[in-house]
Coordinates of C-alpha atoms in Angstrom, one line a residue:
M1 CA 147.7 267.8 -54.4
R2 CA 150.1 266.0 -56.6
I3 CA 152.4 267.5 -59.3
D4 CA 152.6 265.3 -62.4
Q5 CA 155.1 267.2 -64.6
V6 CA 156.8 270.6 -65.0
Y7 CA 158.4 272.4 -67.9
I8 CA 160.5 275.5 -67.2
E9 CA 161.7 277.5 -70.2
D10 CA 164.5 279.6 -68.5
Y11 CA 165.0 280.0 -64.8
K12 CA 168.5 280.4 -63.5
N13 CA 170.4 277.2 -64.7
L14 CA 167.1 275.5 -65.6
K15 CA 166.9 275.9 -69.4
Q16 CA 164.2 274.1 -71.3
F17 CA 164.0 271.9 -68.2
T18 CA 161.5 269.1 -67.9
I19 CA 160.7 266.9 -64.9
N20 CA 158.1 264.1 -64.6
L21 CA 157.1 263.0 -61.1
D22 CA 155.1 259.9 -60.1
E23 CA 151.9 261.5 -58.9
N24 CA 151.0 258.2 -57.2
K25 CA 153.8 258.7 -54.7
M26 CA 153.6 261.1 -51.8
K27 CA 157.3 261.6 -51.6
T28 CA 159.9 262.5 -54.2
V29 CA 163.5 262.9 -53.3
L30 CA 165.8 265.0 -55.5
L31 CA 169.4 263.9 -55.8
G32 CA 172.3 265.5 -57.7
Q33 CA 175.6 267.2 -57.3
N34 CA 175.8 270.9 -56.2
A35 CA 174.7 273.4 -58.8
S36 CA 172.6 270.8 -60.6
G37 CA 169.4 272.8 -60.2
K38 CA 167.6 271.0 -57.4
S39 CA 167.2 274.1 -55.2
N40 CA 166.3 276.2 -58.2
F41 CA 163.6 273.8 -59.1
I42 CA 162.1 274.2 -55.6
E43 CA 162.4 278.0 -55.9
A44 CA 160.6 277.8 -59.3
L45 CA 157.7 275.8 -57.7
I46 CA 157.4 278.5 -55.0
L47 CA 157.2 281.2 -57.6
I48 CA 154.7 279.3 -59.7
F49 CA 152.2 278.9 -56.8
K50 CA 153.0 282.3 -55.3
Y51 CA 151.8 284.1 -58.3
L52 CA 148.9 281.8 -59.0
D53 CA 147.6 282.6 -55.5
L54 CA 148.3 286.4 -55.6
R55 CA 146.7 286.8 -59.0
T56 CA 143.4 288.7 -59.0
D57 CA 141.5 291.0 -61.3
T58 CA 143.4 294.0 -60.1
K59 CA 146.8 292.4 -59.3
R60 CA 148.4 290.7 -62.3
D61 CA 152.1 290.2 -61.3
T62 CA 153.6 287.0 -62.8
P63 CA 156.8 285.1 -62.5
N64 CA 159.7 286.2 -64.7
F65 CA 159.9 282.9 -66.6
D66 CA 157.7 280.8 -68.8
Y67 CA 156.5 277.4 -67.7
N68 CA 154.0 274.6 -67.9
I69 CA 152.8 272.6 -64.9
V70 CA 150.3 269.8 -64.7
Y71 CA 149.0 268.7 -61.3
K72 CA 146.1 266.8 -59.8
I73 CA 144.0 268.2 -57.0
Q74 CA 140.6 267.1 -55.6
N75 CA 140.1 264.7 -58.5
H76 CA 140.8 267.5 -61.0
T77 CA 143.7 267.8 -63.4
V78 CA 145.0 271.3 -63.7
D79 CA 147.2 272.3 -66.7
V80 CA 148.7 275.8 -66.4
T81 CA 150.9 277.4 -69.1
H82 CA 152.5 280.8 -68.5
K83 CA 154.1 282.4 -71.5
N84 CA 154.9 286.0 -72.2
K85 CA 153.2 287.1 -69.0
T86 CA 149.9 285.4 -70.1
Y87 CA 148.2 282.3 -68.6
T88 CA 146.5 279.6 -70.5
I89 CA 144.7 277.2 -68.2
F90 CA 142.8 273.9 -68.6
V91 CA 140.9 272.0 -65.9
N92 CA 140.0 268.4 -66.8
G93 CA 140.7 269.3 -70.4
E94 CA 138.4 272.3 -70.6
K95 CA 139.9 275.8 -71.1
Q96 CA 139.2 278.2 -68.2
T97 CA 138.6 281.9 -68.3
L98 CA 141.2 283.7 -66.1
K99 CA 138.5 285.5 -64.2
S100 CA 136.9 282.2 -63.3
F101 CA 140.1 280.4 -62.4
F102 CA 141.4 283.2 -60.2
S103 CA 138.2 283.7 -58.3
D104 CA 138.3 282.9 -54.5
E105 CA 136.1 279.9 -55.1
A106 CA 138.3 278.4 -57.8
K107 CA 141.5 279.1 -55.9
A108 CA 140.1 277.0 -53.0
K109 CA 139.2 274.3 -55.4
Y110 CA 142.1 274.2 -57.9
Q111 CA 145.2 275.4 -55.9
P112 CA 147.0 273.8 -53.0
K113 CA 145.8 274.9 -49.6
Y114 CA 149.4 275.3 -48.3
V115 CA 152.8 275.5 -49.9
F116 CA 155.0 274.8 -46.9
T117 CA 158.8 275.4 -47.4
Y118 CA 161.8 274.6 -45.2
Y119 CA 165.5 275.3 -45.9
S120 CA 168.1 274.3 -43.3
G121 CA 170.6 277.0 -44.3
L122 CA 170.4 280.8 -44.4
S123 CA 168.9 282.2 -47.6
N124 CA 167.5 285.8 -47.6
K125 CA 166.7 285.4 -51.3
L126 CA 164.5 282.4 -50.6
K127 CA 162.9 284.1 -47.6
E128 CA 162.0 287.1 -49.7
L129 CA 159.8 285.0 -52.0
F130 CA 157.4 284.8 -49.0
W131 CA 157.3 288.4 -48.1
D132 CA 154.2 289.3 -50.1
H133 CA 152.2 286.5 -48.4
Q134 CA 153.5 287.4 -45.0
N135 CA 152.7 291.1 -45.5
N136 CA 149.1 290.2 -46.6
F137 CA 148.7 288.0 -43.5
Y138 CA 150.1 290.8 -41.3
N139 CA 147.8 293.4 -42.7
K140 CA 144.8 291.2 -42.0
I141 CA 145.6 290.0 -38.5
I142 CA 146.4 293.5 -37.1
G143 CA 143.0 294.9 -37.9
E144 CA 140.4 295.5 -35.2
D145 CA 137.8 293.9 -37.4
F146 CA 139.8 290.7 -37.8
K147 CA 137.7 287.6 -37.4
D148 CA 139.0 284.2 -36.3
A149 CA 137.0 282.5 -39.0
E150 CA 139.3 284.1 -41.6
L151 CA 142.4 282.6 -40.1
D152 CA 142.3 279.2 -41.9
S153 CA 142.2 280.8 -45.4
L154 CA 145.0 283.3 -44.9
R155 CA 148.5 282.8 -46.3
K156 CA 148.9 279.7 -48.5
L157 CA 152.7 280.1 -48.7
F158 CA 154.5 279.5 -45.5
Y159 CA 158.3 279.7 -44.9
V160 CA 159.7 278.0 -41.8
Q161 CA 162.2 279.8 -39.5
L162 CA 164.0 278.9 -36.3
V163 CA 161.5 280.9 -34.2
H164 CA 158.8 278.4 -35.2
S165 CA 160.5 275.6 -33.3
Y166 CA 159.5 277.3 -30.1
F167 CA 155.9 277.6 -31.1
V168 CA 155.9 274.0 -32.3
L169 CA 157.1 272.7 -29.0
L170 CA 154.4 274.6 -27.2
A171 CA 151.8 273.2 -29.5
Y172 CA 153.0 269.7 -28.8
F173 CA 152.1 270.0 -25.1
T174 CA 148.8 271.9 -25.4
H175 CA 146.4 269.1 -26.4
E176 CA 148.9 266.3 -25.7
E177 CA 148.1 263.9 -28.5
E178 CA 149.5 260.4 -27.6
E179 CA 151.5 260.0 -30.8
S180 CA 153.1 263.5 -30.4
L181 CA 154.2 262.9 -26.8
K182 CA 155.5 259.5 -27.8
F183 CA 157.7 261.1 -30.5
L184 CA 159.0 263.7 -28.1
N185 CA 159.8 261.1 -25.4
E186 CA 161.3 258.3 -27.6
V187 CA 163.1 260.4 -30.2
L188 CA 164.0 263.6 -28.5
S189 CA 163.9 262.4 -24.9
I190 CA 161.7 265.4 -23.9
E191 CA 159.4 264.4 -21.1
D192 CA 157.7 267.6 -20.1
I193 CA 157.6 271.4 -20.1
E194 CA 158.4 273.0 -16.8
S195 CA 158.0 276.7 -17.6
I196 CA 157.7 279.3 -20.4
L197 CA 158.9 282.8 -20.3
F198 CA 157.6 285.1 -23.1
V199 CA 159.7 288.2 -23.6
F200 CA 157.9 290.9 -25.6
K201 CA 159.2 294.2 -26.9
M202 CA 157.5 297.4 -28.0
P203 CA 157.7 297.4 -31.8
K204 CA 158.7 300.4 -33.9
W205 CA 155.1 300.7 -35.2
A206 CA 153.8 301.4 -31.7
E207 CA 156.1 304.3 -30.9
S208 CA 153.8 306.9 -32.4
R209 CA 150.5 305.2 -31.4
I210 CA 151.4 304.8 -27.8
K211 CA 151.6 308.6 -27.4
N212 CA 147.8 308.8 -27.8
N213 CA 147.2 305.8 -25.5
P214 CA 150.1 305.6 -23.0
D215 CA 148.3 303.3 -20.6
D216 CA 147.8 300.5 -23.1
I217 CA 149.6 297.5 -21.5
F218 CA 150.3 295.9 -25.0
W219 CA 151.5 299.0 -26.7
T220 CA 148.2 299.4 -28.7
A221 CA 148.4 295.9 -30.4
K222 CA 145.2 294.9 -32.1
G223 CA 143.7 292.1 -34.2
L224 CA 144.7 288.4 -33.7
V225 CA 147.5 289.1 -31.3
R226 CA 145.4 291.1 -28.8
P227 CA 143.2 288.3 -27.3
F228 CA 146.3 286.1 -27.2
L229 CA 148.2 288.7 -25.1
E230 CA 145.3 289.3 -22.9
K231 CA 144.8 285.7 -22.0
L232 CA 148.5 285.2 -21.5
W233 CA 148.6 288.2 -19.1
E234 CA 145.7 286.7 -17.2
L235 CA 147.6 283.4 -16.7
S236 CA 151.1 284.7 -16.1
L237 CA 152.8 285.1 -12.8
A238 CA 153.7 288.6 -11.9
P239 CA 154.1 290.4 -15.3
I240 CA 157.2 292.6 -15.4
Y241 CA 158.0 295.7 -17.5
N242 CA 161.5 296.7 -18.0
D243 CA 163.5 299.3 -20.0
E244 CA 166.7 297.6 -21.3
K245 CA 169.6 298.3 -23.5
I246 CA 169.9 295.4 -26.0
R247 CA 173.0 294.6 -28.1
T248 CA 172.0 294.1 -31.7
D249 CA 175.4 293.3 -33.0
F250 CA 179.1 293.5 -31.9
A251 CA 179.1 297.3 -32.0
E252 CA 175.6 298.6 -31.6
T253 CA 172.9 298.6 -29.0
E254 CA 169.3 299.8 -28.9
D255 CA 166.9 300.8 -26.1
Q256 CA 163.9 298.5 -25.8
K257 CA 160.8 298.5 -23.6
R258 CA 160.2 294.9 -22.6
L259 CA 157.4 292.9 -21.0
Y260 CA 158.0 289.5 -19.3
L261 CA 155.1 287.1 -19.0
Y262 CA 155.9 283.9 -17.2
L263 CA 153.8 280.7 -17.2
K264 CA 154.7 278.2 -14.5
G265 CA 154.1 274.6 -15.7
K266 CA 152.2 272.9 -18.4
D267 CA 148.8 273.4 -16.9
K268 CA 148.8 277.2 -17.6
L269 CA 149.9 276.5 -21.2
Q270 CA 147.0 274.2 -21.7
E271 CA 144.6 276.7 -20.2
L272 CA 145.9 279.2 -22.7
A273 CA 145.3 276.7 -25.5
K274 CA 141.6 276.2 -24.6
T275 CA 141.0 279.7 -26.0
Y276 CA 141.6 278.2 -29.4
T277 CA 139.8 275.5 -31.3
N278 CA 142.9 273.5 -32.2
N279 CA 146.7 273.5 -32.2
T280 CA 146.8 275.1 -35.7
A281 CA 144.9 278.1 -34.4
L282 CA 147.1 278.4 -31.4
F283 CA 150.2 278.1 -33.5
K284 CA 149.1 280.9 -35.8
A285 CA 148.2 283.1 -32.8
L286 CA 151.7 282.5 -31.4
E287 CA 153.2 283.3 -34.8
S288 CA 151.3 286.5 -35.0
T289 CA 153.3 287.9 -32.2
Y290 CA 156.5 287.3 -34.2
I291 CA 155.1 288.7 -37.4
S292 CA 153.8 291.8 -35.5
K293 CA 157.4 292.4 -34.3
L294 CA 156.3 291.9 -30.7
I295 CA 158.2 288.8 -29.7
A296 CA 161.8 289.2 -28.6
E297 CA 162.4 285.8 -27.2
V298 CA 160.7 282.6 -25.9
R299 CA 162.5 280.8 -23.1
I300 CA 161.2 277.3 -22.6
K301 CA 162.5 274.9 -19.9
V302 CA 162.0 271.3 -20.7
K303 CA 162.6 268.1 -18.7
K304 CA 164.7 265.6 -20.6
K305 CA 165.4 261.9 -19.8
N306 CA 168.7 261.1 -18.3
V307 CA 169.4 264.8 -17.5
D308 CA 169.8 266.0 -14.0
G309 CA 167.5 269.0 -13.8
S310 CA 165.9 270.9 -16.6
I311 CA 167.4 272.5 -19.7
T312 CA 166.2 275.4 -21.9
F313 CA 165.0 274.7 -25.4
K314 CA 167.9 276.8 -26.7
E315 CA 170.2 274.2 -25.3
L316 CA 168.9 271.5 -27.5
S317 CA 171.1 270.6 -30.4
E318 CA 170.5 272.1 -33.9
G319 CA 169.5 268.6 -35.0
E320 CA 166.9 268.3 -32.3
Q321 CA 165.5 271.7 -33.0
Q322 CA 165.5 271.0 -36.8
L323 CA 163.7 267.7 -36.5
L324 CA 161.1 269.1 -34.1
T325 CA 160.5 272.2 -36.3
V326 CA 159.8 270.3 -39.5
L327 CA 157.8 267.4 -38.1
G328 CA 155.9 269.7 -35.7
L329 CA 154.9 272.1 -38.4
L330 CA 153.8 269.3 -40.6
R331 CA 151.6 268.1 -37.7
F332 CA 150.1 271.4 -36.8
T333 CA 149.7 273.1 -40.2
K334 CA 148.9 269.9 -42.0
D335 CA 145.9 269.9 -44.3
E336 CA 144.7 268.2 -47.4
D337 CA 146.0 269.4 -50.8
S338 CA 149.3 270.6 -49.4
L339 CA 152.6 270.9 -51.2
I340 CA 155.6 270.5 -48.9
L341 CA 159.1 271.6 -50.1
L342 CA 162.0 270.6 -48.0
D343 CA 165.5 271.8 -49.1
E344 CA 168.2 269.8 -47.2
P345 CA 166.1 269.3 -44.0
D346 CA 168.5 266.6 -42.7
T347 CA 171.6 268.8 -42.5
H348 CA 172.1 268.7 -38.8
L349 CA 170.6 265.3 -38.1
N350 CA 172.6 262.3 -36.7
P351 CA 172.8 259.2 -38.9
I352 CA 170.0 257.3 -37.2
W353 CA 167.6 260.2 -37.6
K354 CA 168.6 260.6 -41.2
W355 CA 167.9 257.0 -41.8
R356 CA 164.4 257.3 -40.2
Y357 CA 163.6 260.8 -41.5
L358 CA 161.1 259.8 -44.1
E359 CA 159.6 257.3 -41.7
F360 CA 159.0 260.1 -39.2
I361 CA 157.3 262.2 -42.0
D362 CA 155.1 259.3 -43.0
K363 CA 153.8 259.1 -39.4
V364 CA 153.1 262.8 -39.2
V365 CA 151.2 263.2 -42.5
D366 CA 147.5 262.3 -41.9
R367 CA 146.4 262.6 -45.5
P368 CA 149.1 261.0 -47.7
A369 CA 146.7 260.7 -50.6
S370 CA 146.3 264.5 -50.9
T371 CA 149.8 265.6 -49.8
Q372 CA 153.0 265.9 -51.8
I373 CA 156.5 266.2 -50.4
I374 CA 159.4 267.1 -52.5
L375 CA 162.7 266.8 -50.7
N376 CA 166.3 267.8 -51.7
T377 CA 169.2 265.9 -50.0
H378 CA 172.8 265.0 -50.4
D379 CA 172.7 262.1 -47.9
P380 CA 172.4 258.4 -48.9
L381 CA 170.9 257.5 -45.5
V382 CA 167.7 259.4 -46.3
I383 CA 166.8 257.4 -49.4
G384 CA 167.6 253.9 -48.1
N385 CA 164.0 252.7 -48.0
L386 CA 162.7 254.3 -51.2
T387 CA 161.7 252.8 -54.5
K388 CA 163.1 254.3 -57.7
E389 CA 159.7 255.9 -58.5
E390 CA 160.3 258.1 -55.4
V391 CA 163.7 259.4 -56.6
R392 CA 164.7 261.8 -59.3
L393 CA 168.4 262.3 -60.4
F394 CA 169.5 265.7 -61.6
R395 CA 172.4 265.6 -64.1
T396 CA 174.3 268.2 -66.0
T397 CA 175.1 267.2 -69.6
A398 CA 178.3 268.0 -71.4
D399 CA 176.7 271.1 -72.9
G400 CA 175.6 272.4 -69.5
K401 CA 171.9 271.4 -69.8
I402 CA 170.2 270.1 -66.6
I403 CA 168.2 266.9 -67.1
V404 CA 166.2 264.7 -64.7
E405 CA 166.0 261.0 -64.8
E406 CA 164.3 258.2 -62.8
P407 CA 167.0 255.8 -61.5
E408 CA 167.2 252.3 -63.0
V409 CA 167.1 250.5 -59.6
D410 CA 165.5 251.0 -56.2
P411 CA 167.7 252.4 -53.5
R412 CA 165.8 250.0 -51.2
G413 CA 167.9 247.0 -50.4
L414 CA 171.2 248.4 -51.7
G415 CA 172.5 249.5 -48.3
V416 CA 174.5 252.7 -47.8
E417 CA 177.6 251.5 -49.6
G418 CA 175.6 250.3 -52.6
I419 CA 173.7 253.6 -52.8
L420 CA 177.0 255.6 -52.7
T421 CA 178.6 253.5 -55.5
S422 CA 175.5 253.3 -57.7
E423 CA 174.0 255.9 -60.1
F424 CA 172.5 257.7 -57.1
F425 CA 175.8 259.3 -56.0
G426 CA 178.3 257.8 -58.4
L427 CA 181.2 257.3 -56.1
P428 CA 183.8 254.9 -57.7
T429 CA 184.5 253.3 -54.3
T430 CA 183.8 253.9 -50.6
I431 CA 187.3 252.8 -49.7
D432 CA 189.8 255.5 -48.8
D433 CA 193.0 256.0 -50.9
F434 CA 195.3 254.6 -48.2
T435 CA 193.4 251.3 -48.0
Q436 CA 192.8 251.1 -51.8
D437 CA 196.6 251.4 -52.3
K438 CA 197.1 248.4 -50.0
L439 CA 194.4 246.4 -51.9
D440 CA 196.1 247.3 -55.2
R441 CA 199.5 246.3 -53.9
R442 CA 198.1 243.0 -52.6
N443 CA 196.6 242.3 -56.0
D444 CA 199.8 243.1 -57.8
L445 CA 201.7 240.6 -55.5
L446 CA 199.0 237.9 -56.1
V447 CA 199.6 238.1 -59.8
K448 CA 203.4 237.6 -59.3
Q449 CA 202.7 234.8 -56.9
Q450 CA 200.5 233.1 -59.6
D451 CA 203.6 233.1 -61.9
N452 CA 206.0 232.0 -59.1
L453 CA 207.9 235.3 -59.3
L454 CA 207.7 236.5 -55.7
S455 CA 210.9 237.2 -53.9
E456 CA 211.2 236.2 -50.2
Q457 CA 210.8 239.9 -49.3
E458 CA 207.6 240.2 -51.4
L459 CA 206.2 237.0 -50.0
E460 CA 206.6 238.5 -46.5
E461 CA 205.1 241.7 -47.7
L462 CA 202.0 239.8 -49.0
R463 CA 201.6 238.0 -45.8
V464 CA 201.7 241.2 -43.8
L465 CA 199.2 242.8 -46.2
F466 CA 196.8 239.9 -45.8
I467 CA 196.9 240.3 -42.0
E468 CA 196.4 244.1 -42.2
L469 CA 193.5 243.8 -44.7
E470 CA 191.9 241.0 -42.8
D471 CA 191.8 243.3 -39.7
L472 CA 190.0 245.8 -41.9
G473 CA 187.5 243.2 -43.1
F474 CA 189.0 242.4 -46.5
G475 CA 190.6 239.0 -45.9
N476 CA 187.6 236.7 -46.0
T477 CA 187.0 237.1 -49.8
F478 CA 190.2 235.3 -50.5
R479 CA 188.9 232.1 -49.1
D480 CA 187.0 231.8 -52.4
P481 CA 189.5 230.5 -54.9
L482 CA 187.4 231.7 -57.8
Y483 CA 187.6 235.3 -56.5
Q484 CA 191.4 235.0 -56.4
K485 CA 191.4 233.8 -60.0
F486 CA 189.3 236.8 -60.9
I487 CA 191.7 239.2 -59.3
V488 CA 194.7 237.7 -61.1
A489 CA 193.0 237.7 -64.5
Y490 CA 191.8 241.2 -64.0
K491 CA 195.2 242.6 -62.9
N492 CA 196.9 240.8 -65.8
R493 CA 194.6 242.6 -68.4
I494 CA 195.0 246.1 -66.9
K495 CA 198.6 245.9 -65.8
D496 CA 199.8 248.5 -68.4
Q497 CA 197.0 251.0 -67.7
G498 CA 198.5 252.6 -64.5
K499 CA 196.4 253.8 -61.6
N500 CA 192.6 253.8 -62.1
S501 CA 191.2 257.2 -63.0
Y502 CA 187.6 256.5 -61.9
T503 CA 186.1 258.5 -64.7
K504 CA 182.7 257.3 -65.9
A505 CA 184.2 256.1 -69.2
E506 CA 187.0 254.2 -67.3
L507 CA 184.5 252.7 -64.9
D508 CA 182.2 251.5 -67.7
K509 CA 185.3 249.9 -69.4
Q510 CA 186.3 248.2 -66.1
N511 CA 182.8 246.9 -65.6
A512 CA 182.7 245.5 -69.1
L513 CA 186.1 243.8 -68.6
A514 CA 185.0 242.4 -65.2
M515 CA 181.9 240.8 -66.8
E516 CA 184.0 239.3 -69.6
I517 CA 186.4 237.7 -67.1
L518 CA 183.5 236.4 -64.9
E519 CA 181.9 234.8 -68.0
E520 CA 185.2 233.1 -68.9
L521 CA 185.7 231.9 -65.3
S522 CA 182.2 230.6 -65.2
K523 CA 182.7 228.6 -68.4
E524 CA 186.0 227.2 -67.0
E525 CA 184.2 226.1 -63.8
E526 CA 181.5 224.5 -65.8
N527 CA 184.0 222.6 -68.0
D528 CA 185.9 221.5 -64.9
S529 CA 182.7 220.1 -63.4
Y530 CA 182.3 217.8 -66.4
R531 CA 185.8 216.3 -66.1

C-alpha cells in the first residue's frame, strides 16, 4: 500500500490542496508550522479510507469533501475520484463499476488491510472518526455466533489509545520473540513481567441481562470476550468479587461491581496466550474487554534493570509508554498493505529516542515494500537520517493557501543545527539573543580595530569578549584571517541597516551579500598567491 498523490478540494484549511508522495519510500515525514494543514491532511486520509471501507450497496455515506487519490496496492494502481457525493474509480486504467469495487472481494484486493492511527495528544474529534468501525467491531464480537476466523477481517481502521499500551506489553511477553525482548531490555530496561492484575467491572449493558441470569460469573458477556475471560479465570489465583464506590471525577462517584483476576508470573500469561494462534489474536481478545466496557484497569508489575524491586507499568514515564505503544502495535497488528498515520508520536520522547525513532520503526515493520508510514512532527531530531524524498514541507502562501513541497536538500548529513537553520524549519539562527548580541558587539569592535579607531576601553572590551565567546566555542574561527576579513567587510556594508530582522527577504539579501563578499575575498587571495 503506497499513496502516490492526493488532491483535496476543500477540507478545513486545505483548499485545492495537492500533495505528491514518493511511493518508492516507506516513510514520509510532514514538516511545517502549526496550522499549516499537516494534521488536517492526516484526518482527510482517515475519512477517505473510512468511507471507502464502509461503503456498501445499502450504506452510501461519503466524506463531506471532494477529492482524488491515487495509490498502489498489490501491484494495482487505484485512482479514486469523489465529487458531489459520487465516486469515479479506475483500477489499472480501467473504469470500475461501484458494485464491483465495493464488493468484499474487491475491498480485500484494492483497499488497505489496516489504517492504523496514533496521536500523542487528546483529540475527541479525531477519536470520533473511528467510532463507526469500533461499533461494527463491537457488534460482531459480542454475538454468541462469533467465529475466530472472522477476527482478522474485522475493523480496518484502528485508533490507538493509552489502554493499548498495557495490552502491547503483555503481547511482548507471550511468545517472547528474541527481537522484541531485546528491544524491551536495551531500550526500555524492562527485563520481565512479575504479575498481572486484571480489574473488571460490570458494564451498564449487563445490568438488565444479569437479572435473568444472576449466577453468571462474567455478567452474561458473550462472543470473543467470553472464552478469554473463562481461560483467565481458570489460570488466576483466588478470583475476588467486590462492590466498590469509585470516584469518576472530583465531585462524583458511582457504585461498581468488580472482579479481580490475578496472574502470578509470566508462565501463566504464556499459558493464556496458547489459547490463541498468534499475538495479534491475543491482542484483539484483550482489546475486546475494553471495547465491551468490561475492563476497569490492568495493573502490570515489571522488573527493570537498575531498579531495586519491581515497579508498575503505570510508573513508567509517558515517553516509555508512548514508544512501547506505537512500536508494539506496529509489531502485533502489522500486516501487508497497511497505512500507518502517526501524528506527533515523538512528543514525550527523550532526544536519543527521537533521533532513533524511525530506526526503531524500520526494525518493527516486516514488510516495508507494502507498508506506508506518514508521520507528522515538529522535531528536527526525528528527520536527521532521511533523504529529501522522504520529507514534505507544508507552507502557507501570502494568500493563505496551503502548498506542499519536496525540500531541495537531504536532511541527512546536515546535523541538528543545519536542519533547524535550513528550509526544514527556517530558524535564522540557533544562537540565543544574549550570545548573538555579544557576537554582534565583537564584530562591531573588529571593524573599528581594522581602522585603528579602538579606544583603550574598547580594546579591553574586545579582549574580554574574545575570552567569553571562546568559552562558548566561538573563538576558534578567528584563527582564520580570511574569516576575520569577511566579518569586517560584511559589517562595513551593513553598518547602516540596524539590527537584523531575520525576515525571509532580509535573510535572502544577507546571503546574497555574503556570497558577493566571499567571491571578492577569494579573488583577492588568488591574486595574492600570484605575487
